[in-house]
GROMACS .gro file of C-alpha atoms in nm:
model
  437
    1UNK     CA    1  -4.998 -12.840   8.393
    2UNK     CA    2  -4.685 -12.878   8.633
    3UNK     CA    3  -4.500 -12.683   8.359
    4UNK     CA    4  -4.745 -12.408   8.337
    5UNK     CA    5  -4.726 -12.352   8.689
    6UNK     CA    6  -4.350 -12.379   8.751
    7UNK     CA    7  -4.367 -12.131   8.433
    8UNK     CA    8  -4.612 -11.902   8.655
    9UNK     CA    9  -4.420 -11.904   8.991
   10UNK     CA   10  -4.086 -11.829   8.767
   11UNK     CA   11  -4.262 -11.522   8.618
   12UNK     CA   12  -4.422 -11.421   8.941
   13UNK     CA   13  -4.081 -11.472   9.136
   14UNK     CA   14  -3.923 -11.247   8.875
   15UNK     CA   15  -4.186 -11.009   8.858
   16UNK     CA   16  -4.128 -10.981   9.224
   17UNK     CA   17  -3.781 -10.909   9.236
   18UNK     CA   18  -3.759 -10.629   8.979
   19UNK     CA   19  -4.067 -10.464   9.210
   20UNK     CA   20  -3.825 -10.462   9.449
   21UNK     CA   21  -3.563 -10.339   9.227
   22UNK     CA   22  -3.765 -10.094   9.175
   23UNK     CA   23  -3.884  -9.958   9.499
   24UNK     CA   24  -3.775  -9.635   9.629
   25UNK     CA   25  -3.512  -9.637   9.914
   26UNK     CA   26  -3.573  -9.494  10.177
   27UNK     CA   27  -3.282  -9.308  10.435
   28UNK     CA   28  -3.357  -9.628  10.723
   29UNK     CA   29  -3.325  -9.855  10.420
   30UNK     CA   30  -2.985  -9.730  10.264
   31UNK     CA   31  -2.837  -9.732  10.637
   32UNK     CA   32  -2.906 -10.094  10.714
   33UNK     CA   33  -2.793 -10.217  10.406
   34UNK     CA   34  -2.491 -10.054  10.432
   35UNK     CA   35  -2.465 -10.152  10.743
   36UNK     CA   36  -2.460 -10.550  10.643
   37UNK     CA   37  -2.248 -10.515  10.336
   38UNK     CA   38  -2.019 -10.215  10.367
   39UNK     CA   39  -1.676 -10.334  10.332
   40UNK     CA   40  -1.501 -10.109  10.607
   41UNK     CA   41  -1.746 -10.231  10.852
   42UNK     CA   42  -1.647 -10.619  10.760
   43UNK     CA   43  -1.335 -10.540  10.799
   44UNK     CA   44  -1.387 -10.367  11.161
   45UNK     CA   45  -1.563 -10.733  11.215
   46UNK     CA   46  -1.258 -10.932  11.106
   47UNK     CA   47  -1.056 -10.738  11.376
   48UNK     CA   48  -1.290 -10.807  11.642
   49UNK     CA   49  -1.291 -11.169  11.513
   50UNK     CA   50  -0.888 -11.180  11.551
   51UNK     CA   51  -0.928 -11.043  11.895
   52UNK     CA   52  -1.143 -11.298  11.996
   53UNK     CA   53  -0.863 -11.558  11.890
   54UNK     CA   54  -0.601 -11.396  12.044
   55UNK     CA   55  -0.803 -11.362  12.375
   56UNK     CA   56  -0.907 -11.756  12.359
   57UNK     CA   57  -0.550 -11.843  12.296
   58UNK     CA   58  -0.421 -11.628  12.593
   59UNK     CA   59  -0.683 -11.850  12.849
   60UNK     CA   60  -0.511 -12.201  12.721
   61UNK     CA   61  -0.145 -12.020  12.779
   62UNK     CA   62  -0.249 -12.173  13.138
   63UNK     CA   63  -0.240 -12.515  13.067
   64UNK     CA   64   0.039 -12.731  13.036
   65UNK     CA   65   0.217 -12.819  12.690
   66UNK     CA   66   0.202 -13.149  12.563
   67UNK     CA   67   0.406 -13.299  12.270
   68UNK     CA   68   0.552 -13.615  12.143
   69UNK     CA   69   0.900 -13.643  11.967
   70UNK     CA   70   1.014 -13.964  11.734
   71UNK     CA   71   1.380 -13.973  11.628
   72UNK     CA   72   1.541 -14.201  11.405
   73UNK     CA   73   1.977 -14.203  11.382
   74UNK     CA   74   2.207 -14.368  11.209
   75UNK     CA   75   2.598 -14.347  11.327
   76UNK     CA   76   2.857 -14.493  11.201
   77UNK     CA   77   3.258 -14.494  11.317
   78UNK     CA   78   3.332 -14.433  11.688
   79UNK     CA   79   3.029 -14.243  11.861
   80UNK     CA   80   2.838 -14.276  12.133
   81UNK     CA   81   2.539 -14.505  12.132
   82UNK     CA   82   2.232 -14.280  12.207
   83UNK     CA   83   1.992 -14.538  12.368
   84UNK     CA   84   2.294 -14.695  12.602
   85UNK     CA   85   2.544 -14.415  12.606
   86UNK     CA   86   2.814 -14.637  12.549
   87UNK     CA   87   3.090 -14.579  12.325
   88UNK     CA   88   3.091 -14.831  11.975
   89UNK     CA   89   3.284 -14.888  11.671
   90UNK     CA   90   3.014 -14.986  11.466
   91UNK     CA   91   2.735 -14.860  11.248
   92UNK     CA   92   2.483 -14.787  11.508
   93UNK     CA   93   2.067 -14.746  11.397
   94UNK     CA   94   1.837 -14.602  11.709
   95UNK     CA   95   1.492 -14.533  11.746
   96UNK     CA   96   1.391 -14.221  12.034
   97UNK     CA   97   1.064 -14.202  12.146
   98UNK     CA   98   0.952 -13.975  12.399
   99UNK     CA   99   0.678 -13.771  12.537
  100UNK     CA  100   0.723 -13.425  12.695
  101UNK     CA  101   0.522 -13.210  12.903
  102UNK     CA  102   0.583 -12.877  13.000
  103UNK     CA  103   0.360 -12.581  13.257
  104UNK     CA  104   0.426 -12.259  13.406
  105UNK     CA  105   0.394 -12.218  13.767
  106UNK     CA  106   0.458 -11.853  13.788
  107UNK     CA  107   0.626 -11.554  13.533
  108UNK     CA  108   0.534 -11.265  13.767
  109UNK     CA  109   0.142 -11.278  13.617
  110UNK     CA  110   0.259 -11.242  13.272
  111UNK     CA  111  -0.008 -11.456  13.158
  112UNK     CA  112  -0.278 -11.340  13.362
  113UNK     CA  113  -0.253 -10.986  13.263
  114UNK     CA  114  -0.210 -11.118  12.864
  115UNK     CA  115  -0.526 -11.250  12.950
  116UNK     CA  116  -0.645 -10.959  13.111
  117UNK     CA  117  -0.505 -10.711  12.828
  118UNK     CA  118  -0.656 -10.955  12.528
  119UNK     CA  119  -1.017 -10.934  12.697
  120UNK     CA  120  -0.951 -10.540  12.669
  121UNK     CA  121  -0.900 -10.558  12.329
  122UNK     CA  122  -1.212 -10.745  12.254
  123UNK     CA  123  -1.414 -10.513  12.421
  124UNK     CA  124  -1.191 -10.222  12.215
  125UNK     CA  125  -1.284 -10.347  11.870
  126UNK     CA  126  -1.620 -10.393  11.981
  127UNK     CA  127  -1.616  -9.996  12.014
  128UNK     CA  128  -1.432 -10.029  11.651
  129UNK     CA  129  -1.666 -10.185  11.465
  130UNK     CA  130  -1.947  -9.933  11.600
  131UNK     CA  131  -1.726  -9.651  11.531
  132UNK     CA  132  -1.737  -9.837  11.159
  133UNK     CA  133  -2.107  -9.836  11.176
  134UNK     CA  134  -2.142  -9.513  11.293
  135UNK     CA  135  -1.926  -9.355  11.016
  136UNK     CA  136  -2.091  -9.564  10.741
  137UNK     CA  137  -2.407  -9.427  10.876
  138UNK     CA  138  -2.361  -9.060  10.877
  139UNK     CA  139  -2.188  -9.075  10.543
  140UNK     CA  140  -2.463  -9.258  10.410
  141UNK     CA  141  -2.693  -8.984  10.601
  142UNK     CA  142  -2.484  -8.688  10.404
  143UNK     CA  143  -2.473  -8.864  10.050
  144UNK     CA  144  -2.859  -8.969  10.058
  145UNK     CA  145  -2.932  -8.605  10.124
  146UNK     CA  146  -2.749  -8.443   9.925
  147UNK     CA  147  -2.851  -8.679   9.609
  148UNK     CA  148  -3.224  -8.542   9.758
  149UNK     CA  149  -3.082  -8.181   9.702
  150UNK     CA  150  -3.009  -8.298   9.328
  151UNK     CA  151  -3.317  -8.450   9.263
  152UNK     CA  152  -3.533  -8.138   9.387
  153UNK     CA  153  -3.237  -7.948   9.169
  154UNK     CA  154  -3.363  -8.106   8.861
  155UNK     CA  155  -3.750  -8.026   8.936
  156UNK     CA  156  -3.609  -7.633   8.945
  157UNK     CA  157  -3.448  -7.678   8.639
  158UNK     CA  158  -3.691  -7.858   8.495
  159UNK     CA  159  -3.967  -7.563   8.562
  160UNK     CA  160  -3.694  -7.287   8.450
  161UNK     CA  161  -3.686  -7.493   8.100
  162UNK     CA  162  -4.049  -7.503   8.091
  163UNK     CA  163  -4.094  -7.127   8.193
  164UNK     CA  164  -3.795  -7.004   7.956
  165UNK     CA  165  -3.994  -7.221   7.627
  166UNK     CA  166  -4.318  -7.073   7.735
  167UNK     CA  167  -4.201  -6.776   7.742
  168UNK     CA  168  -3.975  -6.783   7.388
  169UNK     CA  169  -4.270  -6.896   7.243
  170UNK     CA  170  -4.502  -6.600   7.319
  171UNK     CA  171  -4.200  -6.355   7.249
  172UNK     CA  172  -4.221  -6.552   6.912
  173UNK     CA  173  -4.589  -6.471   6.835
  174UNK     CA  174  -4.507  -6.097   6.948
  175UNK     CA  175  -4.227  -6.029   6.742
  176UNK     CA  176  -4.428  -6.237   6.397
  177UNK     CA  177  -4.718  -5.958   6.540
  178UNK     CA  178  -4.429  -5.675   6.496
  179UNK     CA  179  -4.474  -5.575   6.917
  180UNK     CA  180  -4.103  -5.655   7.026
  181UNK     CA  181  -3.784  -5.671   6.903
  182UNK     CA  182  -3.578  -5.920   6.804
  183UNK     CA  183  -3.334  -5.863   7.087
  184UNK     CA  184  -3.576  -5.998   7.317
  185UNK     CA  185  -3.632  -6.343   7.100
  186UNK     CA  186  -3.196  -6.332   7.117
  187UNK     CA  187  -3.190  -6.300   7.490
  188UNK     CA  188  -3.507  -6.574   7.530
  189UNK     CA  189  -3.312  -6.822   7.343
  190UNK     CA  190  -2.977  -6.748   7.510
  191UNK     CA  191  -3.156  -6.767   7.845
  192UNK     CA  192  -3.378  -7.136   7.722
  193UNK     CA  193  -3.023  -7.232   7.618
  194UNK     CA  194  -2.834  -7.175   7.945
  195UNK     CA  195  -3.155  -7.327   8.094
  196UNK     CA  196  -3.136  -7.664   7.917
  197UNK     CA  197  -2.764  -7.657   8.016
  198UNK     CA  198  -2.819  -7.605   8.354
  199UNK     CA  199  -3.081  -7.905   8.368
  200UNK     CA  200  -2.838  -8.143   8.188
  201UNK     CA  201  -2.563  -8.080   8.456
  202UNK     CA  202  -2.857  -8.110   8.738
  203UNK     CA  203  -2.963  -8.469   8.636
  204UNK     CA  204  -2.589  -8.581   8.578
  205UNK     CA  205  -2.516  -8.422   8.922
  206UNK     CA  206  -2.813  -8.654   9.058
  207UNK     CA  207  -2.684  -8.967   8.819
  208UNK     CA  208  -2.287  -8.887   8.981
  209UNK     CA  209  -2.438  -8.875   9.348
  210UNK     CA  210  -2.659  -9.217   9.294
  211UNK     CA  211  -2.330  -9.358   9.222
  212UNK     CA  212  -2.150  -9.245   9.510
  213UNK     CA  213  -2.440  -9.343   9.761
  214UNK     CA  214  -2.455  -9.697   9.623
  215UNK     CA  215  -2.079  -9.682   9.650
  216UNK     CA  216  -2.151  -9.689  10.086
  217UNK     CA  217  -2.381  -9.916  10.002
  218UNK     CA  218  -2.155 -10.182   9.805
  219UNK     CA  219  -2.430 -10.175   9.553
  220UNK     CA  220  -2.323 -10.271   9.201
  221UNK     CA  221  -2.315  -9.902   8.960
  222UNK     CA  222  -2.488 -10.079   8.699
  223UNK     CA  223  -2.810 -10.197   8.907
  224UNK     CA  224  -3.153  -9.953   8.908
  225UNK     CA  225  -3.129  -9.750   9.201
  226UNK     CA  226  -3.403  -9.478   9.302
  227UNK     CA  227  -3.446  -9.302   9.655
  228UNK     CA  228  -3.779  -9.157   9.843
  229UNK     CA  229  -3.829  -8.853   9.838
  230UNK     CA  230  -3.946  -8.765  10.247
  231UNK     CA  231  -4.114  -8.451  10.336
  232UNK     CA  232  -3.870  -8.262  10.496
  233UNK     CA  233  -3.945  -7.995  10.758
  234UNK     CA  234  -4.024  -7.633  10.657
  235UNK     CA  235  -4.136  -7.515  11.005
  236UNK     CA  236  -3.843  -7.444  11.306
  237UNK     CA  237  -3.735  -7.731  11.484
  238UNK     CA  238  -3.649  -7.665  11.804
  239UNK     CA  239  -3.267  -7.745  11.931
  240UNK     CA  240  -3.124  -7.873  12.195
  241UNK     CA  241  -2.829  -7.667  12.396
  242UNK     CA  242  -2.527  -7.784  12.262
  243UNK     CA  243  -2.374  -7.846  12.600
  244UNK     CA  244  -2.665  -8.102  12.654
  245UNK     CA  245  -2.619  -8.313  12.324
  246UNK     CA  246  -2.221  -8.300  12.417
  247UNK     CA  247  -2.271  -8.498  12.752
  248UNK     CA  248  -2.466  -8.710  12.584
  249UNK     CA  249  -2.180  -8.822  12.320
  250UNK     CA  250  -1.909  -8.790  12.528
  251UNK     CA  251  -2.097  -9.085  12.755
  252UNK     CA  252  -2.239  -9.273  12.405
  253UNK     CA  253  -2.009  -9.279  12.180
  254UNK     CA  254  -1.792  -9.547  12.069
  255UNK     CA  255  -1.513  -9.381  11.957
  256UNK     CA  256  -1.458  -9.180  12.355
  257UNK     CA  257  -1.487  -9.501  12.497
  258UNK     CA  258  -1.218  -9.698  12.295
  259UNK     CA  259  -0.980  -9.410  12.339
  260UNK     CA  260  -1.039  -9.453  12.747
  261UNK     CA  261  -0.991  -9.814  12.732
  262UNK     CA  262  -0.679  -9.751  12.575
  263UNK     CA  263  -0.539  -9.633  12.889
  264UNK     CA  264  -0.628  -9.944  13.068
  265UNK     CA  265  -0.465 -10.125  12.775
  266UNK     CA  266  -0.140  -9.972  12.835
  267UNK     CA  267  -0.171  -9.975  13.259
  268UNK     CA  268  -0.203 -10.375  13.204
  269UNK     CA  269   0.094 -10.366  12.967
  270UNK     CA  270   0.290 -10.183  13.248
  271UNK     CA  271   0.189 -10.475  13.432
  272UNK     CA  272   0.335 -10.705  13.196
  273UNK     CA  273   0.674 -10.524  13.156
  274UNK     CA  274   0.747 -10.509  13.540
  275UNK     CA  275   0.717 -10.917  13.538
  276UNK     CA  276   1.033 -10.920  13.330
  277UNK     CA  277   1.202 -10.839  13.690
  278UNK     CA  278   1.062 -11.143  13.820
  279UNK     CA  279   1.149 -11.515  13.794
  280UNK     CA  280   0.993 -11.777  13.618
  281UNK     CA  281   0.899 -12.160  13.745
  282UNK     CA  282   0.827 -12.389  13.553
  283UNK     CA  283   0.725 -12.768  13.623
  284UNK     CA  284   0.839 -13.019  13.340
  285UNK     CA  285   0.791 -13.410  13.260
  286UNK     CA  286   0.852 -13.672  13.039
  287UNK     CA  287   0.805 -14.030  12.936
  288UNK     CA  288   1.117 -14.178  12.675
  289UNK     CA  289   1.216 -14.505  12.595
  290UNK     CA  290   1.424 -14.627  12.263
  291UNK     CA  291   1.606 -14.925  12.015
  292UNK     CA  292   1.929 -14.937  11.904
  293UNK     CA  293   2.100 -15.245  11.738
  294UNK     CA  294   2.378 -15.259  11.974
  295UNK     CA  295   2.155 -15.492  12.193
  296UNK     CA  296   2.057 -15.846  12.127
  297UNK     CA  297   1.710 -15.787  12.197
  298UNK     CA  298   1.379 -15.721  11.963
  299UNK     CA  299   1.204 -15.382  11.929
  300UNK     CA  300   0.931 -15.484  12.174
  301UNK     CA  301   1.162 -15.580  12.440
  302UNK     CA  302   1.456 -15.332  12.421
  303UNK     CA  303   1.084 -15.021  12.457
  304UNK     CA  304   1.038 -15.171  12.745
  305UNK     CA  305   1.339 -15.203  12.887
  306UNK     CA  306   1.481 -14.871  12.814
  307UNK     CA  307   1.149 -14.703  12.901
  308UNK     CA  308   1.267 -14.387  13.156
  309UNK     CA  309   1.094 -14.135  13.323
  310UNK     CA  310   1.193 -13.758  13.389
  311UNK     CA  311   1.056 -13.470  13.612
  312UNK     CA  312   1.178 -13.178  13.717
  313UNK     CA  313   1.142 -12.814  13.843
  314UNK     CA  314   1.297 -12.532  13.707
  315UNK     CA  315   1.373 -12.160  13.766
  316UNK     CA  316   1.476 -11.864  13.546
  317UNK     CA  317   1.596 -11.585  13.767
  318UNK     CA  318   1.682 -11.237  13.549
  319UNK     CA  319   1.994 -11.080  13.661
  320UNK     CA  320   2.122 -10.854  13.421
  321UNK     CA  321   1.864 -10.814  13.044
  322UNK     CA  322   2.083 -10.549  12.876
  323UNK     CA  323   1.858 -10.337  12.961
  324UNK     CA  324   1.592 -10.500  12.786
  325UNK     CA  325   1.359 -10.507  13.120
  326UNK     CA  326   1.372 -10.124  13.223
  327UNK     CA  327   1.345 -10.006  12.841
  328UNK     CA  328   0.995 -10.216  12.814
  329UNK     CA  329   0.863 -10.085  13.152
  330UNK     CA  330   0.973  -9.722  13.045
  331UNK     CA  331   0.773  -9.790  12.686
  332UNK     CA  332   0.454  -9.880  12.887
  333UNK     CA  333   0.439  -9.587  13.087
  334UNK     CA  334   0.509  -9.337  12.780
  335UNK     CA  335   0.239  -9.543  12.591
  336UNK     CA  336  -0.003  -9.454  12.918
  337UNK     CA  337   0.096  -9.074  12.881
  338UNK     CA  338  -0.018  -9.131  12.493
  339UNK     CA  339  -0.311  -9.276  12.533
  340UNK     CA  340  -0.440  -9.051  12.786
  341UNK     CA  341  -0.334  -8.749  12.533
  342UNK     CA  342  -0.534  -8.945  12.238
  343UNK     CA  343  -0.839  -8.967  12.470
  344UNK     CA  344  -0.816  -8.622  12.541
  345UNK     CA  345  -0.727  -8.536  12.173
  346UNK     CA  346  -1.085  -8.767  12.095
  347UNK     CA  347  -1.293  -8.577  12.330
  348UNK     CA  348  -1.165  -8.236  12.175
  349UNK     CA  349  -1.266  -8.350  11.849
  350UNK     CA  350  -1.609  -8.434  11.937
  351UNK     CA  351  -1.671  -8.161  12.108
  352UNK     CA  352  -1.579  -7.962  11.781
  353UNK     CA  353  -1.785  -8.186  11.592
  354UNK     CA  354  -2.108  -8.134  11.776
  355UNK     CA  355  -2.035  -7.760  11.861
  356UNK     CA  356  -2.008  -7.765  11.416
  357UNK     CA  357  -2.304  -7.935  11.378
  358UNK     CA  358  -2.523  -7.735  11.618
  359UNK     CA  359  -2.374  -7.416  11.481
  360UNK     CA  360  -2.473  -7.535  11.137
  361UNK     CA  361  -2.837  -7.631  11.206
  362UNK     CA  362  -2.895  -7.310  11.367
  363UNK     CA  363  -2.775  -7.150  11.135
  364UNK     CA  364  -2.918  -7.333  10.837
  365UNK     CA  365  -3.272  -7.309  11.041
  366UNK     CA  366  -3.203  -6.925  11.049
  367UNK     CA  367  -3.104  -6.940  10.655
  368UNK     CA  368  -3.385  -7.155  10.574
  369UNK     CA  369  -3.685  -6.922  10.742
  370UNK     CA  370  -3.539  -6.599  10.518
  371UNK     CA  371  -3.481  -6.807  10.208
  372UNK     CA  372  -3.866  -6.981  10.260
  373UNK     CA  373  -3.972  -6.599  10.298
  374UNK     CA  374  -3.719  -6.531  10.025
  375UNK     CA  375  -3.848  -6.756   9.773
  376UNK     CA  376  -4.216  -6.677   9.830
  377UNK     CA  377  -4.191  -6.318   9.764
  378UNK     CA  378  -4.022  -6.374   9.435
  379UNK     CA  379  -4.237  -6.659   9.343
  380UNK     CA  380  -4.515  -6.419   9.397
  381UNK     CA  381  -4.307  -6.133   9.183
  382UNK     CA  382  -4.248  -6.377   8.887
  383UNK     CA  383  -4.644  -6.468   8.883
  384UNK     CA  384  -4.723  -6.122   8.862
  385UNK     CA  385  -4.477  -6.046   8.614
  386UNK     CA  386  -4.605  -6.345   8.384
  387UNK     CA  387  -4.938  -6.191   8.410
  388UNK     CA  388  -4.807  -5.822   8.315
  389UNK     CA  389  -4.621  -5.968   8.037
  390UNK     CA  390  -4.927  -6.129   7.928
  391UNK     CA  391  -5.107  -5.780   7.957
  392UNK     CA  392  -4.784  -5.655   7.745
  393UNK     CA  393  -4.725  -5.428   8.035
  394UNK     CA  394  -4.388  -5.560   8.087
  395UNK     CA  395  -4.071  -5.614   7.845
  396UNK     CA  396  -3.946  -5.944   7.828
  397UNK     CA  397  -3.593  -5.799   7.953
  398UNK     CA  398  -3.770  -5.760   8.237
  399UNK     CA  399  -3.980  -6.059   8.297
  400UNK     CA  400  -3.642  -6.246   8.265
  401UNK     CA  401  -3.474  -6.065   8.542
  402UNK     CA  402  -3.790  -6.170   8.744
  403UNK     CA  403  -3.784  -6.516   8.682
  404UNK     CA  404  -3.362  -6.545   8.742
  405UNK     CA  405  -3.436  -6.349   9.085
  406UNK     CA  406  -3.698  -6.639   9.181
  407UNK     CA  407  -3.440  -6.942   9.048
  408UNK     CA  408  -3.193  -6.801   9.248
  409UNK     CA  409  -3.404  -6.750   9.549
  410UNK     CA  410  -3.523  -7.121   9.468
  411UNK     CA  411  -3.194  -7.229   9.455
  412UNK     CA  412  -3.062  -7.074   9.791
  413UNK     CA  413  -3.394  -7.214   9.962
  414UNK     CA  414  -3.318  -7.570   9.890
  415UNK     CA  415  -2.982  -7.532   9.969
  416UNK     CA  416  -3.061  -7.414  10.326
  417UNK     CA  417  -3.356  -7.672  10.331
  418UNK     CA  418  -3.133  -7.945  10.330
  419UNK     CA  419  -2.860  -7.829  10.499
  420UNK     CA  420  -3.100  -7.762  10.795
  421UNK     CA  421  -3.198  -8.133  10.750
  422UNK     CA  422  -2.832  -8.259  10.724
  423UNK     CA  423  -2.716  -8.072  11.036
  424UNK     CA  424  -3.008  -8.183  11.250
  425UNK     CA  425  -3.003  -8.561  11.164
  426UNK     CA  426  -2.631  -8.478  11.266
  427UNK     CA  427  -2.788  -8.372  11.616
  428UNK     CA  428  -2.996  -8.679  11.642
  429UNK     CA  429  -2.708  -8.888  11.611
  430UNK     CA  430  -2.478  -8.705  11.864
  431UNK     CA  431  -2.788  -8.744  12.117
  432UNK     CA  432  -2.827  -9.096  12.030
  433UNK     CA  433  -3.159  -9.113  11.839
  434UNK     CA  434  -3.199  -9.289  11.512
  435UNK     CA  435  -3.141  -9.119  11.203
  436UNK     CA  436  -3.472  -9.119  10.978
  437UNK     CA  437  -3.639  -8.889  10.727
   0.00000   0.00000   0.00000
């Protein structure tokens, strides 16, 4: 019985797993799991990570130094003994031992603004690794729809197969009766041919774009992979000026503020360049003590006997750097003339970005209400063609010029249909919303 049922949960556990396998994916689902497993975002994460280090380090670069030497020397001819300074003529072993410690008292706030600059840069690849997850997610956006516009692509070429065989097929009967000729079977079959073709490079256009969305994803090619298919909009949607959706990413979006903190970066860098100019104290001790076999004493008692202690103060005053200081401080303020021409540069850019986007759904929403009208006026041509042709009132010549006028006005509506839905999920992000179908 226990193997029966650890046979049941094994089959149910598996059974499970290929459901989810599979399920549909929805937009919301192929953003969050690119989200957790997209490479370029781990990689924005590592950075941050590494920032984080550097920023802990910088805190400790406050506390004093600690360290502990031991040195053992063997002499031999006329030297100096290095435990009792003495000149021998001997072969001369010595053990050092000795303890140092070592702190900055001031370096003109060198350290303080390191600190100050490495918390900046935390908070800057913060804004990274949302830029990361922001990119990710409208390329995810733009691949998911567009393998939609394939999928719907092979349900038009699907129905174009099945209306070009329907139609060779009665053209058949007609031509066995003696009522057309046998140009019209010729041009049937070319068209049923160029038909099939067209569906065959439809489903591999839909197989190619699978790949390239689980690609975002991290997803392994080989696994099943099959996406919803949402109800998009037909109706107008109304749109926002674009003036209001560009205040709203300039003040939201990540990749505005990292270019402003930038300047701050640099400012605190000036900082740091000026405090070459000024001196550096520093407060040092230590603790030494040592053998040598010149004495006639033991290990113990020569330690403690030649145990010594040191403090002291010191002071490094720059005089002349080679021009080392004044190059670095004249580097910093370029870099602040850079980085306010990058932020600048990064606000243009966005603004061309949304002003593309809401250009693009308006006119895609345009597009899409004369293709919709479009499409259903030579939908309802080609149905009243198929009926004339039934009637025999119409060639075939003509009932395929019907039917290509109503693919092609198929065509150009989805195209539009999803455009529309790409540049408005485009809209939503720029304003801030969540992206879903």
């Amino acid at each position: 019985m226990k193997i029966f049922s650890t046979l049941l949960c094994i089959i149910a556990f598996v059974s499970s797993g290929l459901s989810q396998v599979r399920t549909a994916w929805t937009l919301e689902d192929c953003i969050a799991y690119a989200i957790a497993h997209n490479i370029t975002i781990k990689q924005s994460e590592s950075d941050k990570d590494i920032a984080d280090v550097n920023y802990t380090q910088s805190k400790y670069s406050r506390f004093p130094s600690l360290s502990a030497s031991a040195t053992q020397n063997m002499n031999n001819g006329t030297s100096i003994d290095p435990i009792t300074s003495r000149f021998v003529t001997q072969m001369v072993h010595s053990t050092s031992l000795g303890t140092t410690a070592q702190v900055t008292l001031y370096n003109g706030n060198y350290i303080n603004n390191t600190i100050k600059q490495n918390e900046l840069l935390v908070k800057q690849n913060e804004f990274y690794v949302s830029e990361a997850k922001n990119n990710v997610t409208l390329s995810v956006t733009e691949a998911y729809l567009m393998a939609l516009y394939y999928k719907e692509g092979i349900s038009a070429a699907e129905n174009a197969v099945y209306s070009s065989q329907t139609q060779l097929d009665n053209v058949k009967k007609k031509y066995s009766a003696g009522s057309v000729a046998g140009i019209d079977v010729a041009d049937l079959e070319t068209q049923l041919s160029s038909d099939n073709y067209n569906l065959v490079t439809a489903r591999n256009s839909y197989r190619q774009q699978l790949i390239t969305l689980k690609q975002l994803l991290e997803m392994d090619p080989a696994l099943p992979f099959e996406i919803a298919e949402p109800t998009l909009p037909e109706s107008e949607i109304l749109i926002p000026d674009v003036g209001v959706i560009y205040e709203t990413a300039i003040a939201n979006m990540p990749e505005i503020k990292s270019a402003a903190l930038q300047t701050d970066i640099e400012k605190v860098g000036l900082d740091k360049s000026k405090s070459g100019y000024l001196p550096t104290v520093s407060l040092y001790a230590g603790l030494n003590t040592g053998y040598t076999n010149t004495q006639n004493f033991n290990f113990a008692t020569q330690l403690d006997n030649n145990f010594y202690q040191n403090a002291g103060l010191s002071v490094n005053i720059p005089i002349f750097s080679k021009y080392q200081n004044k190059a670095a401080v004249e580097k910093s303020k370029i870099a602040i003339e850079q980085s306010k021409y990058t932020a600048q540069s990064t606000s243009k850019q966005l603004y061309l970005k949304v002003e593309s986007a809401w250009q693009n759904a308006v006119s895609a929403q345009s597009g899409m209400e004369a293709a919709l009208a479009l499409r259903n006026s030579s939908r309802q041509a080609y149905e009243m063609a198929l009926k004339k042709a039934a009637l025999g009132t119409l060639n075939p010549t003509e009932l395929l010029v019907s039917q290509n006028t109503y693919l092609s006005a198929e065509q150009k509506y989805l195209q539009t249909k999803f455009s529309a839905a790409l540049y408005y999920q485009l809209l939503q992000f720029y304003q801030g919303k969540e992206i879903k179908l």
